[in-house]
Tab-separated table of C-alpha atoms and ligand atoms in Angstrom:
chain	number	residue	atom	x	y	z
A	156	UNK	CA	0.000	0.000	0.000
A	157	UNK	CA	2.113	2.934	-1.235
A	158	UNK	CA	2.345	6.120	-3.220
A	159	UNK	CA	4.032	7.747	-5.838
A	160	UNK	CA	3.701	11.828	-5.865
A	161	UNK	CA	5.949	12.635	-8.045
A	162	UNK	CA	5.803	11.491	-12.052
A	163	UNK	CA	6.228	12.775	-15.453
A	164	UNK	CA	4.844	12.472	-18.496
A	165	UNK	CA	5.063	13.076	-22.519
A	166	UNK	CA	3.255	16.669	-21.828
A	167	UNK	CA	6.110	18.040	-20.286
A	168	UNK	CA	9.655	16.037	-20.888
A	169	UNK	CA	8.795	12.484	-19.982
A	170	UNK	CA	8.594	9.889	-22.063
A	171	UNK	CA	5.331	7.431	-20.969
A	172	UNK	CA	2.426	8.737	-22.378
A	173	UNK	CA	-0.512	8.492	-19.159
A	174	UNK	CA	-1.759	5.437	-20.248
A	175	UNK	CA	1.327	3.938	-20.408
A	176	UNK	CA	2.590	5.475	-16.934
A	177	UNK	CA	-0.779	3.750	-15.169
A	178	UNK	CA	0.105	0.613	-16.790
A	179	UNK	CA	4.000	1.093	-15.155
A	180	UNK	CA	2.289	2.411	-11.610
A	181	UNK	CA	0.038	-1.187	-11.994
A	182	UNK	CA	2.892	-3.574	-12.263
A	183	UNK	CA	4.888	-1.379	-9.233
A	184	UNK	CA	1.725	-2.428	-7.304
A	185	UNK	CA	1.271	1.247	-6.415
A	186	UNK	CA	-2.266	2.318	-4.639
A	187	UNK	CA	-2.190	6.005	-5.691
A	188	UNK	CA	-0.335	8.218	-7.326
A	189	UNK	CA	0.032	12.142	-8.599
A	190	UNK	CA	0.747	13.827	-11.914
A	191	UNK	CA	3.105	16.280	-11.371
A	192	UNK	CA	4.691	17.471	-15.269
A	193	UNK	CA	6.363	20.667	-15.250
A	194	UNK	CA	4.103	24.230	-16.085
A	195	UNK	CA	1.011	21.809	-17.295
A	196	UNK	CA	-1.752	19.809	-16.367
A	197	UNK	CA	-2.888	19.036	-19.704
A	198	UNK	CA	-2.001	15.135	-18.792
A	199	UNK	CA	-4.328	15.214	-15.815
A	200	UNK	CA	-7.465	14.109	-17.190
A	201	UNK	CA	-6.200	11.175	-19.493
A	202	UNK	CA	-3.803	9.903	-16.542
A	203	UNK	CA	-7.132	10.231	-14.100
A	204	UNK	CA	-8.931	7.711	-16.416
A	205	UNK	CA	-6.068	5.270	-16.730
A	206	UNK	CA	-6.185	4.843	-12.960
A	207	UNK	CA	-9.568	4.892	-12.332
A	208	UNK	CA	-9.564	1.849	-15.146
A	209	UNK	CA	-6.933	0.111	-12.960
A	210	UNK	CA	-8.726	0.976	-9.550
A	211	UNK	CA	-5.588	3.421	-8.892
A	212	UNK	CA	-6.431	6.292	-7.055
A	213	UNK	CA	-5.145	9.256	-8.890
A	214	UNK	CA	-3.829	13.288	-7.575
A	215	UNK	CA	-3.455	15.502	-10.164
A	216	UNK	CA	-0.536	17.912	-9.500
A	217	UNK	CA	1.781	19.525	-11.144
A	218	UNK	CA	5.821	20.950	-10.689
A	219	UNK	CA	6.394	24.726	-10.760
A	220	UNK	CA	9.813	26.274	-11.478
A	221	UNK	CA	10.431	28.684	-9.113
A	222	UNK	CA	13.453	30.921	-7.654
A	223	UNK	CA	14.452	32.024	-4.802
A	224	UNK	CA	17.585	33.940	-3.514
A	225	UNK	CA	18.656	33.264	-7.085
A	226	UNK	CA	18.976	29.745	-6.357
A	227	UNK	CA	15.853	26.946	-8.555
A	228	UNK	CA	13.205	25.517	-6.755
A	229	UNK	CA	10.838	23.393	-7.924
A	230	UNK	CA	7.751	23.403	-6.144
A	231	UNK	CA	5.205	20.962	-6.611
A	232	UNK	CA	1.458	21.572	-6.355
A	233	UNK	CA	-1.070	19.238	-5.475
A	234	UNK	CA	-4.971	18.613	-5.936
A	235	UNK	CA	-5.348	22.179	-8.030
A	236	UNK	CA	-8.707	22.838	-9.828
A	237	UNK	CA	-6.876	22.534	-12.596
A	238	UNK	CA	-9.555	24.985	-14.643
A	239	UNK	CA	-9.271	27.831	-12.618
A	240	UNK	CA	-8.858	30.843	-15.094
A	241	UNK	CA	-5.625	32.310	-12.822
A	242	UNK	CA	-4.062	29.191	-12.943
A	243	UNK	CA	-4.480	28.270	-16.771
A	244	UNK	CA	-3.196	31.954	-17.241
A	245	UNK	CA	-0.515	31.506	-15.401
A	246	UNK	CA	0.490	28.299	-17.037
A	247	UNK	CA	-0.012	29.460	-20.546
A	248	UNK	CA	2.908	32.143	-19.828
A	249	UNK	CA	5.308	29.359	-18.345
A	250	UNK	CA	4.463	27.339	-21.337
A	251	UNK	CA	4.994	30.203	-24.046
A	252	UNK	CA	8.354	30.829	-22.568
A	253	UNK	CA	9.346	26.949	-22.550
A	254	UNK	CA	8.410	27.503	-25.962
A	255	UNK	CA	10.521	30.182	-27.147
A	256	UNK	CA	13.331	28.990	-24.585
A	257	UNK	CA	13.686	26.063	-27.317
A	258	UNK	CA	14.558	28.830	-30.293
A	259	UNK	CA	16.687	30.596	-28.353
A	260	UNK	CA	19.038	26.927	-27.065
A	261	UNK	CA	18.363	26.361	-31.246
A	262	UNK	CA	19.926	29.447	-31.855
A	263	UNK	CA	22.478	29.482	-29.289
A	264	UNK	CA	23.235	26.000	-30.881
A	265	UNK	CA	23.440	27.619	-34.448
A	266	UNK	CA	25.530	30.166	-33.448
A	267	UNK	CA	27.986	27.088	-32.690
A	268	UNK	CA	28.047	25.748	-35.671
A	269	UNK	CA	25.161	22.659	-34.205
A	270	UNK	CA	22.320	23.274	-36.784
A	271	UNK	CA	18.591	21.839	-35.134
A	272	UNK	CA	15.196	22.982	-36.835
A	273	UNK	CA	13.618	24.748	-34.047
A	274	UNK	CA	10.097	23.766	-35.258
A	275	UNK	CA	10.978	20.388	-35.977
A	276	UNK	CA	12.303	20.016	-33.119
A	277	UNK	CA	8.749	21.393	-31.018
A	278	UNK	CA	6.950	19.352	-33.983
A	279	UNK	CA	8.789	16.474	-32.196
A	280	UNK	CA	8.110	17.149	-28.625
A	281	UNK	CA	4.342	17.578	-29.664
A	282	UNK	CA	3.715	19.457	-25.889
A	283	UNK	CA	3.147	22.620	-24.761
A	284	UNK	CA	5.612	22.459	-21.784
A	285	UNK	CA	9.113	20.999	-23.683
A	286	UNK	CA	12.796	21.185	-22.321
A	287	UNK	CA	16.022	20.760	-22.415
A	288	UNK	CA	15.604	16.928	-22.943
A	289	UNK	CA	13.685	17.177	-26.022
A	290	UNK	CA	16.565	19.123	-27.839
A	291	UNK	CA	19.204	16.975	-26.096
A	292	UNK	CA	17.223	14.055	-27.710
A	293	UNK	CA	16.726	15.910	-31.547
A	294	UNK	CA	20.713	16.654	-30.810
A	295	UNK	CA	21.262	12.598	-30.589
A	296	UNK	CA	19.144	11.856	-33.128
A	297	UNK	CA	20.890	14.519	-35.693
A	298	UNK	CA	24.137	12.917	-34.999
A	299	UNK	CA	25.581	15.732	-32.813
A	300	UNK	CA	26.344	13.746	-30.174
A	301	UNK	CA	26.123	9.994	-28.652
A	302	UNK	CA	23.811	10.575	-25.353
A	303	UNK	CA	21.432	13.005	-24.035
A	304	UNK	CA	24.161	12.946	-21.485
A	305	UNK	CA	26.255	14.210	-23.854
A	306	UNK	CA	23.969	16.912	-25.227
A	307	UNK	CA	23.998	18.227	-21.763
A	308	UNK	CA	27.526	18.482	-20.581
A	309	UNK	CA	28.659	19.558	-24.158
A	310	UNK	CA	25.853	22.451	-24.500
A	311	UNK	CA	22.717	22.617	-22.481
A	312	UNK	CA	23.425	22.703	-18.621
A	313	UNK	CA	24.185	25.568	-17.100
A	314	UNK	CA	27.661	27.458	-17.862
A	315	UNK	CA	27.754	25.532	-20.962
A	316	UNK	CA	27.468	27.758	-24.235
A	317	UNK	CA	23.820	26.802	-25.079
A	318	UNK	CA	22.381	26.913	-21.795
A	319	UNK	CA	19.278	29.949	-22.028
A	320	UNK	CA	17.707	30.687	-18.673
A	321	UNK	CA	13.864	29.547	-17.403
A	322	UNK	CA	11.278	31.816	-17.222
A	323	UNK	CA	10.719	31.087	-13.613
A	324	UNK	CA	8.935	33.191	-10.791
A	325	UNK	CA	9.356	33.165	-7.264
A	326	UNK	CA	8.659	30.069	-4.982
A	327	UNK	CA	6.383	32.519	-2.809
A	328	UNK	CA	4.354	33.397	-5.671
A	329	UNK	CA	4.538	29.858	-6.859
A	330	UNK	CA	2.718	29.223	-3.498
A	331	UNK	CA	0.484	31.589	-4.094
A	332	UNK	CA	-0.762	30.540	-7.164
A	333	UNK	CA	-0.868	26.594	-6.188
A	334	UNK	CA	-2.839	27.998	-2.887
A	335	UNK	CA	-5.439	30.419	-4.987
A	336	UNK	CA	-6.147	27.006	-7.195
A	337	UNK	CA	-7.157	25.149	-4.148
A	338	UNK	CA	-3.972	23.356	-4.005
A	339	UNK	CA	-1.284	22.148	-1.372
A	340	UNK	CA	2.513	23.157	-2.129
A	341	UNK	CA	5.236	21.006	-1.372
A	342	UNK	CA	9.190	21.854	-2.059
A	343	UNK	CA	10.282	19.305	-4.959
A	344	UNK	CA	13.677	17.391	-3.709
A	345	UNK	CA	15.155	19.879	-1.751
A	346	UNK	CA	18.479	18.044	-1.509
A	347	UNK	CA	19.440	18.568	-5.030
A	348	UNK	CA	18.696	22.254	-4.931
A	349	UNK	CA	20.701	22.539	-1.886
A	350	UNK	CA	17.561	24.581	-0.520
A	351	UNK	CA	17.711	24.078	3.556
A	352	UNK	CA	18.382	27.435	4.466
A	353	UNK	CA	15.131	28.819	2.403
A	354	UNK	CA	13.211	26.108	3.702
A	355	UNK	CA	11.838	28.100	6.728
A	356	UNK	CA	11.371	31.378	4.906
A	357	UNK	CA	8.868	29.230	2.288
A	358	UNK	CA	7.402	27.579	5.115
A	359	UNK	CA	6.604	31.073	6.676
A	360	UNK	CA	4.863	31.857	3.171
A	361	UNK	CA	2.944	28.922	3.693
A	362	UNK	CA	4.742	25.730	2.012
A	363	UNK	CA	2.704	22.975	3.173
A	364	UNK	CA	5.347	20.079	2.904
A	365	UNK	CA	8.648	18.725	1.676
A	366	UNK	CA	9.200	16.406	-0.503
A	367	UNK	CA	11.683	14.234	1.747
A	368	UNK	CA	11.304	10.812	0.069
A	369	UNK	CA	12.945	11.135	-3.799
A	370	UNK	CA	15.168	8.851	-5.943
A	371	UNK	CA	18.067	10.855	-5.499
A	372	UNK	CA	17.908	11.364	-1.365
A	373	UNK	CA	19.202	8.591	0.369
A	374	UNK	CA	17.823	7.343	3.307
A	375	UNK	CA	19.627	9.738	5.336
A	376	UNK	CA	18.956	12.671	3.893
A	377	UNK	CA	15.126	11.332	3.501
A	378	UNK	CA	15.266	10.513	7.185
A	379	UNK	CA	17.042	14.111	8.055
A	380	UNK	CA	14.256	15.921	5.946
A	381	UNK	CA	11.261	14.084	7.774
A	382	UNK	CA	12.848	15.497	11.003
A	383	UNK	CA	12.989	18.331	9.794
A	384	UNK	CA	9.453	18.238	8.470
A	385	UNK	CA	8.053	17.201	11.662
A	386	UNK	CA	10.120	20.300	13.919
A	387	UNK	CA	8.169	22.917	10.988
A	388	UNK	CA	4.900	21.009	11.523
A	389	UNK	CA	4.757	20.377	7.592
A	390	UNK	CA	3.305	17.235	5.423
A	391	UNK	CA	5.710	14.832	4.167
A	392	UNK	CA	5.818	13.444	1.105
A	393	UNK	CA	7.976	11.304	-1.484
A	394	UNK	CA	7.689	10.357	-5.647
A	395	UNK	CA	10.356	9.267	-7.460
A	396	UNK	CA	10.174	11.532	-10.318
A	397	UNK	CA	10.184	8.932	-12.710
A	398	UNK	CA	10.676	10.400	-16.682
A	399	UNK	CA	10.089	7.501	-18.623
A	400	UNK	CA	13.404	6.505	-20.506
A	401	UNK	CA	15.094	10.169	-20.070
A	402	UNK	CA	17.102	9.534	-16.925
A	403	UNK	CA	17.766	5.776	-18.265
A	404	UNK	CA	15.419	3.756	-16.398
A	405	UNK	CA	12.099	4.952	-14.971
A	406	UNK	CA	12.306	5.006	-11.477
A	407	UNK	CA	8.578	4.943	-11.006
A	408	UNK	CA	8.290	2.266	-7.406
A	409	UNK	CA	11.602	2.923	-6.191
A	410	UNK	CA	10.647	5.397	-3.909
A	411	UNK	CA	7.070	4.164	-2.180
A	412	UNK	CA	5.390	6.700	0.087
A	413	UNK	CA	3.082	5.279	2.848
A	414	UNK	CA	-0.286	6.033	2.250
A	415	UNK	CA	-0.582	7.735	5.895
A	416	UNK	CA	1.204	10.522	4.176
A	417	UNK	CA	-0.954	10.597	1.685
A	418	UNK	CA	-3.930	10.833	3.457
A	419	UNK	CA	-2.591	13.629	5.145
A	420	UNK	CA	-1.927	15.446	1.896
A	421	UNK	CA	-5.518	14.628	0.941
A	422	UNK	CA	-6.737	16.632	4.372
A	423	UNK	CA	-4.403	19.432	3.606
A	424	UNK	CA	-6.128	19.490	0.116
A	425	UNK	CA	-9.729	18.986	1.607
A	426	UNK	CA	-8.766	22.319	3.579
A	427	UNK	CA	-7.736	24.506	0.727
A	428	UNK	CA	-10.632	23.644	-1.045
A	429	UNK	CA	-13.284	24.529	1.449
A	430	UNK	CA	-11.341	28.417	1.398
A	431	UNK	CA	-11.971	28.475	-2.693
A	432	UNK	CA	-15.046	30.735	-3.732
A	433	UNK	CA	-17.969	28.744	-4.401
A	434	UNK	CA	-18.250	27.656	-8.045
A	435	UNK	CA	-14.405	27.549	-8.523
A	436	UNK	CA	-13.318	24.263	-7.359
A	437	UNK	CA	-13.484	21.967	-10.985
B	1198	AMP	P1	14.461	22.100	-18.273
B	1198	AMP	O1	13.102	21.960	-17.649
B	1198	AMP	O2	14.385	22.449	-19.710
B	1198	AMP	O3	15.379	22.993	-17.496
B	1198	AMP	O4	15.122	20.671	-18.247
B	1198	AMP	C1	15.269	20.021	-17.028
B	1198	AMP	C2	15.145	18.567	-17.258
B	1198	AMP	O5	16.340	18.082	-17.868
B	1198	AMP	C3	14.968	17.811	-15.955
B	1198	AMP	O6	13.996	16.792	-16.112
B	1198	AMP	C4	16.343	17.242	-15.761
B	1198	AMP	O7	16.324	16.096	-14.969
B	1198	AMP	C5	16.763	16.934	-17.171
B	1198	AMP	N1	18.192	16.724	-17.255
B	1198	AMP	C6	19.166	17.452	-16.675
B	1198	AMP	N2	20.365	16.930	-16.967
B	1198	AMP	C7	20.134	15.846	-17.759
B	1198	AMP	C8	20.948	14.872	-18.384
B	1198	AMP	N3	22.287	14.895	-18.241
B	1198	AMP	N4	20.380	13.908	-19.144
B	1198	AMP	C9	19.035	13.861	-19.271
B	1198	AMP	N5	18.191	14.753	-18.695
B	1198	AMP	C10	18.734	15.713	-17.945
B	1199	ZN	ZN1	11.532	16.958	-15.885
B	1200	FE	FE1	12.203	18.857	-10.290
B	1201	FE	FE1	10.135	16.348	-11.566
């Protein structure tokens, strides 16, 4: 009995389509599990189906880029009414910026002599929330380079000459909007954006958990980070933000949440929602 809160799909820059997610999430034996692609929740209502055909129960969610003190946060928003005309507005800008962010790496890439076909390579992507993946991926298939790996430490990380800068806005306003959609915000795997010291500024501007259980925390930092959770008085919760075939394998049931955390996360949600206007909640 066990969760995972924490999973991409093809409508941002993983590779399962929903369908095929559900159908990974069934042979993990998983009970629930959340939709969290980055800037979208266009995958919500197809992934919602595939587990309520394989008596999954299903969060939809979604992972926010966000900055603060100049440093990336991802913060990850849960059980949003995912219609709300703030929220879609806000999500169409994040995704119209992922959008052009693509020309720019193309032309950045140009500009080194790397020729890509910036619409080909959105053709390709077919979402309205790509990344840095999908062009390390057109960059393998034109021959460029050998691995997505590759594509990455050669051009597309940061300090390397294609890298172009996210759109992002900050993780209190991030927790704003996840808050005014009915939603409960969590800080994504704070380990990897070496994000302790922030942690109890965002909890002042009302995070409502951490993320403490992730693929890349061990089980000491997992086990630091529900200490910590518990001394704040904020949820915990864990996913292993599986991406399909992008990071290799797809780490979808290595990390499994128990469902009392879950549960917990449900209240939290229950609670938002009853402060929504009436007739804003779908
Ligand atoms: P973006 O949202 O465009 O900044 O891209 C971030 C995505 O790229 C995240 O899903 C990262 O995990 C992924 N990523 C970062 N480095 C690599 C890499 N070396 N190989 C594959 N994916 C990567
Ligand atoms: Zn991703
Ligand atoms: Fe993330
Ligand atoms: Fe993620």
């Amino acid at each position: 009995m066990s969760a995972d809160l924490h999973l991409h799909t093809r409508f941002s820059d993983g590779t399962f389509t929903p369908e095929e997610l559900v159908v990974a999430a069934q042979q993990q034996e998983l009970t629930a599990l959340a939709l969290t692609d980055h800037d979208t929740m266009e995958g919500c209502p197809a992934t919602a189906a595939a587990c309520a055909a394989a008596g999954i129960e299903f969060l939809p969610g979604i992972e926010l880029t966000s900055e603060q003190n100049g440093r990336e946060l991802h913060i990850l928003g849960y059980g949003l009414a995912m219609h709300q005309a703030p929220l879609q507005q806000a999500l169409a800008k994040f995704q119209a910026a992922r959008q052009q962010r693509i020309r720019d790496i193309v032309a950045r890439l140009k500009e080194l002599n790397v020729t890509l076909d910036a619409d080909a390579v959105l053709a390709q992507a077919n979402c309205r929330a790509p990344g840095r993946p999908h062009v390390a991926r057109a960059l393998v298939t034109a021959g460029a380079c050998a691995t997505m790996d590759e594509a990455f430490e050669r051009w597309l990380k940061q300090h390397r000459p294609a890298w172009v800068p996210k759109y992002r806005i900050t993780a209190a306003d991030a927790i704003e909007l996840i808050h005014q959609a009915g939603g409960a915000a969590v800080l994504a795997h704070p380990a990897l954006n070496r994000a302790d010291p922030l942690i109890p500024g965002l909890v002042e501007a009302g995070l409502d958990g951490i993320e403490c259980f992730h693929t890349q925390h061990s089980a000491n930092v997992s086990r630091r980070y529900v200490a910590l959770a518990n001394r704040l008085g904020v949820l915990i919760t864990g996913g292993s933000d599986c991406h399909g075939l992008n990071k290799g394998i797809p780490h979808i049931g290595t990390v499994r949440l128990p469902l009392v955390y879950f549960e917990k996360l449900k209240d939290r949600i229950a609670e938002r929602r009853a402060r929504l206007p009436s007739g804003s909640s779908s």
